Amino acid sequence: RHPHAAAAATIILTSSDVSARRSPSHAPDLHFLVKPVSQAPLLEAVRAALAGRTAADAQPAAPDVHPTQAARALRVLVADDNAVNRKVAEHLLQRRGHEAVMATNGREAVDALAGGRFDLVLMDLQMPTMDGFAATAAIRASERESGRRVPIVALTAHAMEGDRQRCLDADMDGYISKPITGAKLFEVIDKVMAAGMPRSAVA
């Protein structure tokens, strides 16, 4: 019943052999796996459960604008509670000539934006203290008073069905699924920065 989990596939771990059982008509996304679970059957079950689930999010993760290469250095705020993810993002951004400022949770990100100017925010969705959705809401509320809008790109660990729309509905400008690669990161950054206008005007 949880809105964030309603579209998720489900794998039932069971001690009895239910290989011949079919999922009930009201729950067609149920899959069964007999315990004890070993690596190969688990991987096969996960693949089967997620098969075809990326189709709904096959749309571009950012506005469909032809990107420009980094025409200028950007000051980018990276909000992520994982030190390895922050280090990877910092390394990639600096190699491209951008300045990276780190925040370890959503509250730090909100405070950083209140105290300085940034061209872009990379916002992890799952963080302690304040998650990415709450932080984005706080930032957008503050911007309604200041009149300035900073692009926010979500960082999500799981590219699940509906993630893209959830991020856009939360007034973010795009999203990147982890693990982050340079090609993936800069494709979305370039598109978002090239758009140069609020998401609602180009979506």
GROMACS .gro file of C-alpha atoms in nm:
model
  203
    1ARG     CA    1   0.000   0.000   0.000
    2HIS     CA    2   0.300   0.231   0.032
    3PRO     CA    3   0.303   0.462  -0.274
    4HIS     CA    4   0.678   0.428  -0.319
    5ALA     CA    5   0.659   0.047  -0.322
    6ALA     CA    6   0.331  -0.009  -0.502
    7ALA     CA    7   0.497  -0.065  -0.840
    8ALA     CA    8   0.779  -0.285  -0.711
    9ALA     CA    9   0.812  -0.649  -0.811
   10THR     CA   10   0.810  -0.895  -0.521
   11ILE     CA   11   1.012  -1.212  -0.469
   12ILE     CA   12   0.867  -1.449  -0.208
   13LEU     CA   13   1.133  -1.647  -0.019
   14THR     CA   14   0.979  -1.976   0.090
   15SER     CA   15   1.092  -2.304   0.244
   16SER     CA   16   0.842  -2.510   0.042
   17ASP     CA   17   0.865  -2.597  -0.325
   18VAL     CA   18   0.618  -2.371  -0.503
   19SER     CA   19   0.774  -2.387  -0.845
   20ALA     CA   20   0.444  -2.493  -0.999
   21ARG     CA   21   0.244  -2.221  -0.825
   22ARG     CA   22   0.128  -1.924  -1.027
   23SER     CA   23   0.092  -1.572  -0.895
   24PRO     CA   24  -0.267  -1.478  -0.813
   25SER     CA   25  -0.444  -1.263  -1.071
   26HIS     CA   26  -0.441  -0.960  -0.838
   27ALA     CA   27  -0.063  -0.986  -0.786
   28PRO     CA   28   0.094  -1.086  -1.119
   29ASP     CA   29   0.437  -0.950  -1.018
   30LEU     CA   30   0.496  -1.207  -0.744
   31HIS     CA   31   0.792  -1.441  -0.794
   32PHE     CA   32   0.891  -1.736  -0.575
   33LEU     CA   33   1.235  -1.854  -0.463
   34VAL     CA   34   1.297  -2.164  -0.253
   35LYS     CA   35   1.535  -2.140   0.044
   36PRO     CA   36   1.822  -2.185   0.102
   37VAL     CA   37   1.902  -1.928  -0.164
   38SER     CA   38   2.226  -1.945  -0.360
   39GLN     CA   39   2.376  -1.675  -0.578
   40ALA     CA   40   2.282  -1.800  -0.924
   41PRO     CA   41   1.910  -1.867  -0.856
   42LEU     CA   42   1.882  -1.533  -0.673
   43LEU     CA   43   2.030  -1.345  -0.967
   44GLU     CA   44   1.801  -1.528  -1.208
   45ALA     CA   45   1.496  -1.448  -0.991
   46VAL     CA   46   1.587  -1.078  -0.967
   47ARG     CA   47   1.635  -1.057  -1.342
   48ALA     CA   48   1.300  -1.225  -1.402
   49ALA     CA   49   1.126  -0.999  -1.153
   50LEU     CA   50   1.268  -0.683  -1.306
   51ALA     CA   51   1.241  -0.791  -1.670
   52GLY     CA   52   1.087  -0.515  -1.876
   53ARG     CA   53   1.052  -0.280  -1.580
   54THR     CA   54   1.287  -0.020  -1.723
   55ALA     CA   55   1.062   0.038  -2.023
   56ALA     CA   56   0.857   0.309  -1.852
   57ASP     CA   57   1.172   0.499  -1.760
   58ALA     CA   58   1.339   0.462  -2.098
   59GLN     CA   59   1.255   0.827  -2.164
   60PRO     CA   60   1.539   1.078  -2.133
   61ALA     CA   61   1.636   1.145  -1.771
   62ALA     CA   62   1.646   1.517  -1.847
   63PRO     CA   63   1.481   1.758  -2.091
   64ASP     CA   64   1.533   1.661  -2.454
   65VAL     CA   65   1.772   1.942  -2.537
   66HIS     CA   66   2.088   1.897  -2.744
   67PRO     CA   67   2.367   1.932  -2.489
   68THR     CA   68   2.658   2.167  -2.514
   69GLN     CA   69   3.001   2.069  -2.392
   70ALA     CA   70   3.114   2.234  -2.069
   71ALA     CA   71   3.127   2.591  -2.191
   72ARG     CA   72   3.202   2.724  -1.844
   73ALA     CA   73   3.308   2.598  -1.506
   74LEU     CA   74   3.016   2.522  -1.278
   75ARG     CA   75   2.995   2.538  -0.900
   76VAL     CA   76   2.822   2.212  -0.810
   77LEU     CA   77   2.682   2.111  -0.472
   78VAL     CA   78   2.698   1.733  -0.421
   79ALA     CA   79   2.467   1.604  -0.146
   80ASP     CA   80   2.528   1.237  -0.066
   81ASP     CA   81   2.577   1.055   0.265
   82ASN     CA   82   2.811   0.797   0.108
   83ALA     CA   83   3.177   0.905   0.116
   84VAL     CA   84   3.271   0.690  -0.184
   85ASN     CA   85   2.992   0.838  -0.396
   86ARG     CA   86   3.099   1.190  -0.299
   87LYS     CA   87   3.459   1.115  -0.390
   88VAL     CA   88   3.362   0.973  -0.730
   89ALA     CA   89   3.141   1.271  -0.809
   90GLU     CA   90   3.409   1.516  -0.694
   91HIS     CA   91   3.674   1.347  -0.907
   92LEU     CA   92   3.456   1.345  -1.219
   93LEU     CA   93   3.345   1.706  -1.176
   94GLN     CA   94   3.697   1.835  -1.116
   95ARG     CA   95   3.828   1.652  -1.423
   96ARG     CA   96   3.567   1.839  -1.627
   97GLY     CA   97   3.683   2.171  -1.479
   98HIS     CA   98   3.395   2.220  -1.233
   99GLU     CA   99   3.414   2.308  -0.865
  100ALA     CA  100   3.256   2.054  -0.628
  101VAL     CA  101   3.127   2.136  -0.279
  102MET     CA  102   3.023   1.845  -0.058
  103ALA     CA  103   2.723   1.797   0.175
  104THR     CA  104   2.656   1.475   0.368
  105ASN     CA  105   2.279   1.512   0.406
  106GLY     CA  106   1.983   1.716   0.288
  107ARG     CA  107   1.998   1.961   0.577
  108GLU     CA  108   2.359   2.048   0.495
  109ALA     CA  109   2.259   2.096   0.131
  110VAL     CA  110   1.979   2.338   0.223
  111ASP     CA  111   2.215   2.533   0.452
  112ALA     CA  112   2.487   2.544   0.185
  113LEU     CA  113   2.248   2.688  -0.071
  114ALA     CA  114   2.128   2.945   0.180
  115GLY     CA  115   2.485   3.059   0.234
  116GLY     CA  116   2.624   3.055  -0.119
  117ARG     CA  117   2.548   3.046  -0.489
  118PHE     CA  118   2.563   2.726  -0.691
  119ASP     CA  119   2.499   2.649  -1.056
  120LEU     CA  120   2.375   2.294  -0.998
  121VAL     CA  121   2.289   2.047  -0.722
  122LEU     CA  122   2.343   1.670  -0.737
  123MET     CA  123   2.097   1.541  -0.477
  124ASP     CA  124   2.099   1.188  -0.338
  125LEU     CA  125   1.745   1.073  -0.263
  126GLN     CA  126   1.814   0.860   0.044
  127MET     CA  127   2.003   1.047   0.316
  128PRO     CA  128   1.978   1.073   0.696
  129THR     CA  129   1.849   1.384   0.875
  130MET     CA  130   1.672   1.508   0.560
  131ASP     CA  131   1.630   1.307   0.241
  132GLY     CA  132   1.659   1.440  -0.112
  133PHE     CA  133   1.287   1.495  -0.162
  134ALA     CA  134   1.250   1.696   0.160
  135ALA     CA  135   1.564   1.895   0.083
  136THR     CA  136   1.442   1.977  -0.267
  137ALA     CA  137   1.105   2.091  -0.127
  138ALA     CA  138   1.284   2.320   0.121
  139ILE     CA  139   1.509   2.461  -0.152
  140ARG     CA  140   1.218   2.528  -0.388
  141ALA     CA  141   1.022   2.697  -0.107
  142SER     CA  142   1.318   2.928  -0.039
  143GLU     CA  143   1.355   3.003  -0.410
  144ARG     CA  144   0.997   3.124  -0.432
  145GLU     CA  145   1.107   3.412  -0.210
  146SER     CA  146   1.444   3.477  -0.374
  147GLY     CA  147   1.323   3.440  -0.734
  148ARG     CA  148   1.632   3.236  -0.829
  149ARG     CA  149   1.612   2.870  -0.931
  150VAL     CA  150   1.904   2.626  -0.922
  151PRO     CA  151   1.879   2.303  -1.126
  152ILE     CA  152   1.862   1.988  -0.912
  153VAL     CA  153   1.957   1.647  -1.049
  154ALA     CA  154   1.857   1.347  -0.837
  155LEU     CA  155   2.099   1.064  -0.763
  156THR     CA  156   1.915   0.736  -0.712
  157ALA     CA  157   2.056   0.396  -0.620
  158HIS     CA  158   1.770   0.206  -0.784
  159ALA     CA  159   1.636   0.282  -1.131
  160MET     CA  160   1.285   0.155  -1.064
  161GLU     CA  161   0.971   0.209  -1.262
  162GLY     CA  162   0.831   0.553  -1.183
  163ASP     CA  163   1.155   0.700  -1.042
  164ARG     CA  164   1.189   0.951  -1.323
  165GLN     CA  165   0.836   1.080  -1.279
  166ARG     CA  166   0.871   1.097  -0.900
  167CYS     CA  167   1.178   1.317  -0.940
  168LEU     CA  168   1.011   1.545  -1.193
  169ASP     CA  169   0.698   1.567  -0.978
  170ALA     CA  170   0.923   1.676  -0.691
  171ASP     CA  171   1.040   1.970  -0.907
  172MET     CA  172   1.380   1.821  -0.988
  173ASP     CA  173   1.529   1.866  -1.332
  174GLY     CA  174   1.657   1.517  -1.405
  175TYR     CA  175   1.800   1.208  -1.240
  176ILE     CA  176   2.102   0.979  -1.260
  177SER     CA  177   2.100   0.618  -1.145
  178LYS     CA  178   2.403   0.490  -0.955
  179PRO     CA  179   2.675   0.383  -0.999
  180ILE     CA  180   2.772   0.718  -1.151
  181THR     CA  181   2.987   0.720  -1.463
  182GLY     CA  182   3.136   1.022  -1.635
  183ALA     CA  183   2.938   0.973  -1.955
  184LYS     CA  184   2.608   0.937  -1.771
  185LEU     CA  185   2.677   1.226  -1.534
  186PHE     CA  186   2.776   1.481  -1.796
  187GLU     CA  187   2.506   1.381  -2.042
  188VAL     CA  188   2.242   1.476  -1.785
  189ILE     CA  189   2.430   1.782  -1.656
  190ASP     CA  190   2.481   1.915  -2.008
  191LYS     CA  191   2.115   1.865  -2.096
  192VAL     CA  192   1.992   2.030  -1.778
  193MET     CA  193   2.225   2.325  -1.811
  194ALA     CA  194   2.152   2.362  -2.181
  195ALA     CA  195   1.780   2.380  -2.108
  196GLY     CA  196   1.837   2.704  -1.918
  197MET     CA  197   1.476   2.725  -1.804
  198PRO     CA  198   1.244   2.570  -1.548
  199ARG     CA  199   1.158   2.205  -1.605
  200SER     CA  200   0.787   2.283  -1.643
  201ALA     CA  201   0.865   2.490  -1.949
  202VAL     CA  202   1.045   2.211  -2.133
  203ALA     CA  203   0.898   1.886  -2.003
   0.00000   0.00000   0.00000
